Coordinates of C-alpha atoms in Angstrom, one line a residue:
M1 CA -43.6 -43.7 3.1
K2 CA -44.0 -47.4 1.7
D3 CA -47.4 -46.9 0.9
L4 CA -46.6 -43.4 -1.4
A5 CA -44.1 -45.4 -3.3
D6 CA -46.8 -48.7 -3.9
A7 CA -48.8 -45.8 -5.5
N8 CA -48.6 -45.7 -9.1
P9 CA -48.3 -42.6 -10.9
Y10 CA -46.6 -41.6 -8.3
N11 CA -46.8 -37.8 -7.9
T12 CA -43.7 -35.7 -8.3
A13 CA -44.9 -32.7 -6.8
Q14 CA -45.3 -34.7 -3.7
L15 CA -41.9 -36.3 -3.5
S16 CA -40.2 -32.9 -4.8
K17 CA -42.4 -32.1 -1.5
I18 CA -40.6 -35.1 0.7
L19 CA -37.2 -34.6 -1.1
R20 CA -36.5 -31.4 0.6
F21 CA -38.2 -32.6 4.2
C22 CA -35.7 -34.9 3.6
L23 CA -33.1 -32.9 3.1
S24 CA -33.7 -30.2 5.6
K25 CA -33.4 -33.1 8.2
D26 CA -30.8 -34.4 6.8
L27 CA -32.2 -37.8 6.2
M28 CA -30.4 -39.2 3.1
I29 CA -30.6 -42.3 2.5
R30 CA -34.7 -41.8 2.2
A31 CA -33.7 -38.2 -0.3
T32 CA -32.3 -40.7 -2.5
Y33 CA -34.7 -43.1 -1.8
I34 CA -37.3 -40.3 -3.5
A35 CA -35.0 -39.3 -5.7
D36 CA -34.8 -42.2 -7.2
M37 CA -38.0 -43.0 -7.2
M38 CA -38.5 -40.2 -9.0
I39 CA -36.2 -41.3 -11.8
K40 CA -37.7 -44.1 -12.0
N41 CA -41.0 -42.4 -12.6
Q42 CA -39.9 -40.8 -15.5
E43 CA -39.9 -37.6 -14.6
I44 CA -37.6 -35.9 -13.1
C45 CA -38.1 -32.2 -10.9
R46 CA -35.1 -30.3 -11.8
D47 CA -35.1 -28.0 -7.8
A48 CA -35.5 -31.4 -6.0
V49 CA -33.0 -33.5 -8.0
R50 CA -30.5 -29.5 -8.0
D51 CA -31.0 -29.9 -4.3
L52 CA -29.8 -33.3 -4.0
I53 CA -27.2 -33.0 -6.0
R54 CA -26.2 -29.0 -3.9
H55 CA -26.8 -31.1 -0.7
Y56 CA -23.8 -33.9 -1.9
M57 CA -21.4 -31.3 -2.9
D58 CA -21.7 -30.0 0.3
N59 CA -21.0 -32.6 2.2
N60 CA -17.8 -33.5 -0.6
S61 CA -19.8 -36.1 -1.6
Y62 CA -18.9 -35.6 -5.4
L63 CA -18.9 -39.7 -6.9
K64 CA -22.8 -39.8 -5.8
A65 CA -23.8 -36.7 -7.6
N66 CA -21.8 -38.2 -10.3
L67 CA -23.9 -41.1 -9.8
L68 CA -27.1 -39.9 -9.6
L69 CA -26.4 -37.6 -13.2
V70 CA -25.1 -41.2 -14.5
E71 CA -28.5 -42.6 -13.5
I72 CA -30.6 -39.8 -14.7
H73 CA -28.3 -40.6 -18.0
D74 CA -29.7 -44.3 -18.3
T75 CA -33.5 -44.6 -16.7
L76 CA -34.3 -41.6 -18.9
S77 CA -35.8 -42.3 -22.2
D78 CA -34.3 -38.8 -23.2
G79 CA -32.2 -39.0 -20.1
A80 CA -29.4 -37.0 -22.7
S81 CA -31.3 -33.6 -23.0
Q82 CA -32.7 -33.7 -19.3
L83 CA -29.2 -33.6 -18.3
Q84 CA -28.5 -30.6 -20.7
E85 CA -31.8 -29.6 -19.4
L86 CA -30.4 -29.8 -16.4
A87 CA -27.6 -27.7 -17.5
S88 CA -29.4 -25.1 -18.6
Y89 CA -31.1 -24.5 -15.5
F90 CA -28.0 -24.7 -13.4
W91 CA -26.3 -22.2 -15.4
F92 CA -29.5 -20.1 -15.2
R93 CA -28.6 -19.2 -11.7
S94 CA -25.1 -19.2 -11.6
D95 CA -24.7 -22.6 -10.0
F96 CA -21.5 -23.9 -11.3
K97 CA -20.6 -25.9 -8.1
C98 CA -23.7 -28.4 -9.6
V99 CA -22.7 -27.9 -13.4
A100 CA -18.9 -28.9 -12.8
P101 CA -20.3 -32.8 -11.9
L102 CA -22.6 -33.0 -14.1
M103 CA -20.4 -32.2 -17.1
D104 CA -17.9 -35.2 -15.8
V105 CA -21.6 -37.2 -16.6
M106 CA -21.7 -35.7 -19.5
N107 CA -18.6 -36.3 -20.6
L108 CA -18.1 -39.7 -19.4
K109 CA -21.7 -41.4 -21.3
G110 CA -20.8 -39.2 -25.3
V111 CA -23.7 -36.2 -24.4
P112 CA -23.3 -33.6 -27.2
Q113 CA -22.4 -30.4 -27.0
T114 CA -23.1 -28.2 -29.2
D115 CA -21.9 -24.7 -29.8
D116 CA -24.9 -23.4 -28.6
F117 CA -24.2 -25.3 -24.5
N118 CA -21.0 -24.6 -24.7
Y119 CA -21.8 -21.1 -25.2
H120 CA -23.5 -20.6 -21.5
L121 CA -21.1 -23.0 -20.0
I122 CA -18.9 -20.4 -20.9
K123 CA -20.7 -17.6 -19.2
L124 CA -21.1 -19.8 -16.0
L125 CA -17.8 -20.3 -16.3
L126 CA -16.6 -16.5 -16.0
S127 CA -19.1 -15.5 -13.5
S128 CA -17.6 -18.1 -11.2
D129 CA -14.3 -16.9 -12.6
E130 CA -12.6 -20.2 -14.3
F131 CA -11.7 -18.6 -17.1
S132 CA -8.9 -21.6 -17.3
T133 CA -12.0 -24.0 -17.6
A134 CA -14.3 -21.8 -20.3
V135 CA -10.5 -21.9 -22.4
E136 CA -10.7 -25.3 -22.5
V137 CA -14.6 -25.1 -23.6
L138 CA -13.2 -22.8 -26.2
L139 CA -11.4 -24.8 -27.8
D140 CA -13.7 -27.2 -27.9
M141 CA -16.4 -25.4 -29.6
K142 CA -16.3 -25.9 -33.7
N143 CA -17.0 -22.5 -34.5
P144 CA -17.3 -19.8 -31.4
E145 CA -16.5 -16.6 -33.4
R146 CA -20.2 -17.0 -34.9
I147 CA -21.4 -17.9 -31.1
L148 CA -19.2 -15.1 -28.9
S149 CA -19.5 -12.1 -28.8
E150 CA -16.4 -9.7 -28.9
E151 CA -17.3 -8.9 -25.0
M152 CA -17.4 -12.8 -24.1
Y153 CA -13.7 -12.3 -25.4
I154 CA -12.6 -9.6 -23.7
S155 CA -14.0 -10.8 -20.7
L156 CA -12.1 -14.1 -20.8
I157 CA -8.8 -12.2 -22.0
N158 CA -8.5 -9.8 -19.0
G159 CA -9.5 -12.2 -17.0
C160 CA -6.5 -14.9 -17.4
V161 CA -4.6 -11.6 -18.0
K162 CA -5.0 -11.5 -14.1
N163 CA -5.3 -14.8 -13.0
K164 CA -1.8 -14.8 -14.6
K165 CA -2.6 -17.6 -17.1
L166 CA -0.6 -15.5 -19.8
D167 CA -0.8 -19.2 -22.1
D168 CA -4.4 -19.5 -22.0
A169 CA -5.1 -15.9 -22.9
K170 CA -3.0 -16.1 -25.6
E171 CA -4.4 -19.8 -27.3
V172 CA -7.8 -17.5 -26.8
C173 CA -6.0 -14.7 -29.0
K174 CA -4.8 -16.9 -31.2
S175 CA -8.0 -18.8 -31.9
I176 CA -10.0 -15.0 -32.7
I177 CA -7.0 -13.7 -34.2
D178 CA -7.6 -16.7 -37.4
K179 CA -11.0 -16.9 -37.2
R180 CA -13.1 -13.2 -37.1
R181 CA -12.6 -9.8 -38.6
I182 CA -11.8 -8.2 -35.3
K183 CA -13.8 -5.2 -34.7
D184 CA -14.3 -3.7 -31.4
P185 CA -11.3 -1.5 -30.6
L186 CA -11.2 -2.9 -26.6
L187 CA -11.1 -6.3 -28.0
W188 CA -7.9 -5.1 -30.2
D189 CA -6.7 -3.6 -26.6
A190 CA -7.5 -6.8 -25.1
I191 CA -5.7 -9.1 -27.5
I192 CA -2.4 -7.0 -27.7
N193 CA -2.1 -6.5 -23.7
V194 CA -1.3 -9.9 -23.7
Y195 CA 1.2 -9.7 -25.6
C196 CA 3.0 -6.7 -24.0
E197 CA 2.3 -9.0 -20.3
S198 CA 4.0 -11.9 -21.9
V199 CA 7.2 -9.3 -23.1
E200 CA 6.8 -10.4 -26.7
L201 CA 6.7 -7.2 -28.6
K202 CA 7.1 -8.1 -32.4
K203 CA 4.1 -9.8 -31.8
A204 CA 2.6 -6.9 -30.6
N205 CA 4.1 -4.6 -33.4
H206 CA 2.8 -6.9 -35.9
L207 CA -0.8 -6.6 -34.6
L208 CA -0.2 -2.7 -33.9
N209 CA 0.9 -2.2 -37.8
F210 CA -1.9 -4.6 -38.6
M211 CA -4.5 -3.0 -37.4
R212 CA -2.8 0.4 -38.9
K213 CA -2.9 -1.6 -42.5
H214 CA -6.6 -2.2 -42.8
G215 CA -7.8 1.4 -41.2
I216 CA -8.6 0.6 -37.6
K217 CA -7.4 3.3 -35.2
P218 CA -5.0 1.6 -32.4
S219 CA -6.3 3.3 -29.1
A220 CA -4.2 5.3 -26.8
N221 CA -4.2 2.2 -25.0
V222 CA -2.4 0.6 -27.0
Y223 CA -0.1 3.0 -27.9
A224 CA 1.1 2.7 -24.2
N225 CA 1.3 -0.2 -23.9
I226 CA 3.9 -1.0 -26.6
L227 CA 5.7 1.6 -25.9
L228 CA 6.2 1.2 -22.1
L229 CA 7.6 -2.7 -22.9
C230 CA 9.6 -0.3 -25.5
L231 CA 11.3 1.1 -22.6
R232 CA 11.2 -1.5 -20.7
L233 CA 13.4 -3.4 -23.0
N234 CA 15.3 -0.8 -23.5
W235 CA 14.7 -0.4 -27.5
M236 CA 15.4 3.2 -28.2
E237 CA 15.0 3.0 -31.3
E238 CA 12.2 0.8 -31.5
A239 CA 10.1 3.5 -29.0
D240 CA 10.9 6.6 -31.3
V241 CA 9.1 4.7 -33.8
V242 CA 5.8 4.0 -32.0
Y243 CA 6.5 7.6 -31.1
N244 CA 6.4 9.2 -34.3
K245 CA 3.1 6.4 -35.3
L246 CA 0.9 7.8 -32.1
I247 CA 1.9 11.0 -33.2
S248 CA 1.1 11.2 -37.0
D249 CA -2.6 9.0 -36.0
R250 CA -3.0 11.6 -32.9
V251 CA -3.9 9.2 -31.0
P252 CA -5.9 10.9 -28.0
L253 CA -3.6 12.3 -24.9
E254 CA -5.1 9.9 -22.7
S255 CA -3.6 9.7 -18.7
K256 CA -1.3 6.2 -19.4
L257 CA -0.2 7.4 -22.3
R258 CA 1.3 10.6 -21.1
S259 CA 3.0 8.8 -18.7
A260 CA 4.4 6.9 -20.7
I261 CA 5.6 9.3 -22.9
V262 CA 7.3 11.7 -19.8
K263 CA 8.2 8.5 -19.3
L264 CA 10.1 7.6 -22.7
Y265 CA 11.4 11.6 -22.4
C266 CA 13.2 10.8 -19.2
V267 CA 15.3 7.3 -20.6
R268 CA 15.7 9.5 -24.3
D269 CA 16.1 13.5 -23.4
G270 CA 16.7 13.9 -19.6
V271 CA 14.2 14.3 -16.8
D272 CA 14.2 18.0 -17.3
L273 CA 13.2 18.2 -20.9
A274 CA 10.7 15.3 -19.7
Y275 CA 9.2 18.2 -17.0
N276 CA 9.0 20.6 -19.9
K277 CA 6.9 17.8 -20.7
M278 CA 5.2 17.1 -17.9
K279 CA 4.1 20.7 -17.9
S280 CA 3.7 21.2 -21.7
F281 CA 0.4 18.3 -20.8
K282 CA -0.6 21.1 -18.1
E283 CA -0.3 23.8 -20.1
A284 CA -2.3 22.6 -22.8
G285 CA -5.2 21.7 -21.3
Y286 CA -4.9 17.9 -20.3
K287 CA -6.3 17.5 -16.2
T288 CA -2.4 15.7 -13.9
D289 CA -1.9 12.7 -12.9
S290 CA 0.3 11.7 -10.2
T291 CA 1.8 8.9 -12.3
S292 CA 3.8 11.4 -14.4
Y293 CA 5.0 13.2 -11.8
C294 CA 5.5 10.3 -10.5
I295 CA 8.4 9.1 -12.8
V296 CA 9.7 12.8 -12.9
M297 CA 10.5 12.4 -9.4
S298 CA 12.2 8.8 -9.8
A299 CA 14.1 10.2 -12.3
Y300 CA 15.0 13.4 -10.4
L301 CA 15.7 11.0 -6.8
K302 CA 17.9 8.2 -9.4
N303 CA 20.2 12.0 -9.9
N304 CA 20.0 12.5 -6.5
S305 CA 18.0 15.8 -7.0
H306 CA 16.8 15.5 -3.7
E307 CA 15.3 18.9 -3.4
K308 CA 14.0 19.3 -7.0
A309 CA 12.1 15.6 -6.5
K310 CA 10.6 16.9 -3.4
N311 CA 9.1 20.2 -5.0
I312 CA 6.9 17.4 -7.2
A313 CA 5.9 15.6 -4.3
T314 CA 5.0 18.8 -2.5
T315 CA 3.3 20.0 -5.8
I316 CA 1.3 16.5 -5.7
I317 CA 0.3 16.7 -2.4
K318 CA -0.8 20.1 -2.9
E319 CA -2.7 19.8 -5.7
N320 CA -4.6 16.8 -4.1
M321 CA -3.6 14.1 -7.2
R322 CA -5.2 11.2 -7.1
I323 CA -2.0 8.9 -5.5
E324 CA -1.7 5.9 -6.9
L325 CA 0.2 2.9 -4.5
N326 CA 3.7 3.1 -6.4
V327 CA 3.3 7.3 -6.1
Y328 CA 2.7 6.8 -2.2
N329 CA 5.2 4.2 -2.1
T330 CA 7.8 6.4 -3.7
I331 CA 6.9 9.8 -1.8
I332 CA 7.1 7.9 1.2
N333 CA 10.6 7.0 0.7
L334 CA 11.6 10.5 -0.7
F335 CA 10.7 12.2 2.6
M336 CA 12.2 9.1 5.0
T337 CA 15.4 9.3 3.1
T338 CA 15.8 13.5 3.4
G339 CA 14.8 13.5 7.2
E340 CA 11.9 14.4 7.0
I341 CA 10.6 11.7 9.0
D342 CA 7.1 13.8 9.8
E343 CA 6.3 14.0 6.6
G344 CA 7.1 10.4 5.6
L345 CA 5.0 9.1 8.6
K346 CA 2.4 11.4 7.6
M347 CA 1.6 10.0 4.3
Y348 CA 2.2 6.8 5.4
H349 CA -1.0 6.8 7.7
S350 CA -2.5 8.7 4.7
M351 CA -1.6 5.7 2.5
K352 CA -3.0 3.2 4.6
G353 CA -5.9 4.7 5.4
K354 CA -6.8 4.6 2.1
G355 CA -6.2 0.7 2.2
F356 CA -2.9 0.4 0.1
T357 CA -0.4 -1.9 1.3
P358 CA 3.3 -0.3 1.0
D359 CA 5.6 -3.1 -0.3
C360 CA 8.2 -3.8 1.5
A361 CA 11.0 -1.7 1.2
T362 CA 8.7 1.1 2.1
Y363 CA 8.1 -0.3 5.0
S364 CA 11.4 -0.8 5.3
T365 CA 12.6 2.7 5.2
V366 CA 9.9 4.0 7.5
I367 CA 10.7 1.7 10.2
S368 CA 14.6 2.2 10.3
R369 CA 14.4 5.9 9.7
C370 CA 11.6 6.1 13.1
L371 CA 14.9 3.7 15.0
R372 CA 17.4 6.1 13.6
N373 CA 15.1 8.9 15.6
N374 CA 14.1 7.4 18.3
L375 CA 10.5 6.8 17.6
L376 CA 10.5 3.4 18.9
A377 CA 6.1 3.0 19.8
E378 CA 6.2 4.8 15.8
A379 CA 8.4 2.0 15.1
S380 CA 6.6 -0.8 17.1
L381 CA 2.9 0.4 15.4
V382 CA 4.7 0.3 11.6
C383 CA 5.7 -3.4 12.0
Q384 CA 2.6 -4.5 13.9
Q385 CA 0.6 -3.5 10.7
C386 CA 4.0 -4.8 7.9
L387 CA 3.0 -8.4 9.6
S388 CA -0.3 -8.5 10.4
D389 CA -0.5 -7.1 6.4
D390 CA 0.7 -10.9 5.4
L391 CA 3.4 -9.7 3.2
E392 CA 6.1 -12.2 1.7
L393 CA 9.1 -10.8 3.4
S394 CA 12.4 -9.9 2.3
I395 CA 15.8 -10.3 3.2
P396 CA 16.3 -6.2 4.6
L397 CA 12.9 -5.7 6.1
C398 CA 13.2 -8.2 8.1
N399 CA 17.3 -7.1 9.4
T400 CA 15.0 -3.6 10.3
I401 CA 12.1 -5.2 11.7
L402 CA 14.9 -8.2 14.2
N403 CA 16.8 -4.7 15.0
L404 CA 13.5 -2.9 16.0
Y405 CA 13.0 -6.4 18.6
C406 CA 16.4 -6.3 19.7
Q407 CA 16.9 -2.3 20.5
K408 CA 13.9 -3.0 22.8
G409 CA 14.7 -5.8 24.5
H410 CA 11.8 -8.0 22.9
F411 CA 14.2 -11.0 22.1
E412 CA 12.4 -14.0 21.9
F413 CA 10.0 -11.7 19.0
A414 CA 13.7 -11.2 17.2
R415 CA 14.4 -15.1 17.5
N416 CA 10.6 -15.7 16.1
M417 CA 11.8 -13.7 13.4
F418 CA 14.6 -15.5 12.6
D419 CA 13.0 -19.2 13.0
R420 CA 10.8 -17.1 10.5
M421 CA 12.6 -16.3 7.5
K422 CA 14.9 -20.3 8.3
E423 CA 11.2 -21.7 7.9
E424 CA 10.7 -19.9 4.6
G425 CA 13.5 -20.5 2.8
L426 CA 15.0 -16.9 3.2
R427 CA 18.7 -16.1 2.2
L428 CA 19.9 -15.1 5.8
T429 CA 22.9 -12.3 5.1
G430 CA 25.3 -12.4 7.2
S431 CA 23.5 -9.1 9.3
T432 CA 21.1 -10.9 9.5
Y433 CA 22.8 -13.6 12.3
N434 CA 25.4 -10.8 13.0
I435 CA 22.1 -8.3 14.2
L436 CA 21.0 -10.9 16.7
L437 CA 24.6 -11.9 18.1
N438 CA 25.6 -8.5 18.6
A439 CA 22.3 -7.8 20.8
Y440 CA 22.9 -11.2 22.6
V441 CA 26.1 -10.6 23.6
E442 CA 25.5 -6.3 24.7
A443 CA 23.2 -7.7 26.8
D444 CA 24.7 -10.4 28.4
M445 CA 23.4 -13.3 27.1
M446 CA 25.4 -16.3 27.0
D447 CA 23.4 -18.7 25.7
E448 CA 21.7 -17.4 23.4
S449 CA 25.3 -15.7 22.3
R450 CA 26.9 -19.7 21.9
E451 CA 24.0 -20.5 20.1
M452 CA 24.0 -18.0 17.8
Y453 CA 27.7 -18.4 17.6
G454 CA 27.2 -22.0 16.7
L455 CA 24.8 -21.3 14.2
I456 CA 26.5 -19.0 12.0
R457 CA 29.1 -21.4 12.2
K458 CA 27.5 -24.6 10.9
D459 CA 25.2 -22.4 8.6
Q460 CA 28.9 -20.9 6.9
V461 CA 27.5 -17.9 6.8
K462 CA 30.4 -15.8 5.3
I463 CA 31.8 -13.9 8.1
A464 CA 32.3 -9.5 6.5
D465 CA 34.3 -7.0 9.0
S466 CA 30.6 -6.1 11.0
L467 CA 30.0 -9.7 11.6
K468 CA 33.8 -10.0 12.6
S469 CA 33.9 -7.6 15.0
T470 CA 30.7 -8.7 16.7
I471 CA 32.6 -12.8 16.7
K472 CA 35.8 -10.8 18.9
K473 CA 33.6 -9.5 21.0
Y474 CA 31.1 -12.7 21.8
H475 CA 34.5 -14.2 22.2
K476 CA 35.7 -11.5 24.7
L477 CA 32.6 -12.0 26.6
L478 CA 32.9 -15.9 26.5
N479 CA 36.7 -15.6 27.8
Q480 CA 34.6 -12.9 30.7
N481 CA 32.5 -15.6 31.8
E482 CA 35.3 -18.8 31.3
T483 CA 37.3 -16.5 33.6
T484 CA 34.7 -15.7 36.1
K485 CA 34.3 -19.2 36.3
Y486 CA 37.0 -21.0 36.9
Y487 CA 39.1 -18.6 39.3
Q488 CA 39.6 -18.7 42.4
P489 CA 40.8 -16.3 44.8
K490 CA 43.7 -17.4 46.4
T491 CA 43.2 -17.0 50.5
T492 CA 45.6 -16.9 53.1
R493 CA 45.0 -18.5 56.2
I494 CA 45.3 -16.4 59.7
N495 CA 46.2 -18.7 62.8
V496 CA 45.8 -16.5 65.8

């Protein structure tokens, strides 16, 4: 090693091989020494330095990675350009982990970041799903509209929306609306969707009118998003205006837009007219979709028209429509609440088989209906699947699971569930305490009953009629136990 260091000039290829050998054997001191020689030689083997930086990062040696990059900048005569060259090398390999410390050094040393440099960086950030950082880089660019494609803007905006970074998405929208004429309809879709997701109807409407004024035809998706937002806010007059505009523009009635129109009819004209509108789409040759059917089915359920709702559910199943998550949830709840337990379970297992996760309300309904019909094995299976799905548990669902455990005599599981609810900060109701106290009293578990009653008093639980009745049963059990404990029967001594 020493002989090699004394040689002049150094052989960069040899040094690179030795560096990689040191890394493979985890000889970090020697690897760092070789890297220093390479830098002092005014030549840098990007492959080898990349491997060394990667090794530092994999071992959380963030500071060492930064120091190595600082040395590259300070020692080499063209250190700044070497850093930029390294950056581009990492970009082409989508190696964001190495670019992160490199960017810190460039910022520290004031290495200029041109728009072209930032363009490559944004591409890398997008491929790494680092959307917020990509927005920061975009806002630092002088003329991003000249170099970034509309496809990149679309990816950036949609990525921010998907990751619930709506403020970042709006910053991107502002920058692009102010500086360039937007041609791609998909970019308009993405921008207007941001304001719909942010519940900014006036802004979304303003952009819609801007598009129409400048001869840009809004897509079906734009109209669907704005119409659904109007209905969400219950702005019926505005919804009518939007509906008239889309009819005037002869917008193609795509699936999402048809569903939005059916929902408008449900709210404005009643469920029967909405059903007729949905049938008219089918008669016009449009492919039926389960979302529109689900909207009408939910409306019938709300009106307690269970038979009509079941007819629609049967149609969805018979026509083998593509069923989305919310449609599955609605159909399962419908079958379970109307006593069609077998059909409900069949749909539940179909849903799980296709990889969907039911919501808390659906899980709660399925388990409680199984319990009501003494299907304890089925209820237990559904309960296990529910807990393995790692859902954010709701109070009704937790109470249902508590009921199941108590009915099966699994009191330890029930108590663990109760403790988990408290740990997760759920606001427990009197029903939760009542389920456990009643189960303990019925099972004549005096110590557990006494502890639960103490918790009810300590937590200052609001006592409803059902809990009041259970507390009376508890006191009765307590009195019986106390009487048995302290009652000494009188004995008469008989002299023989």
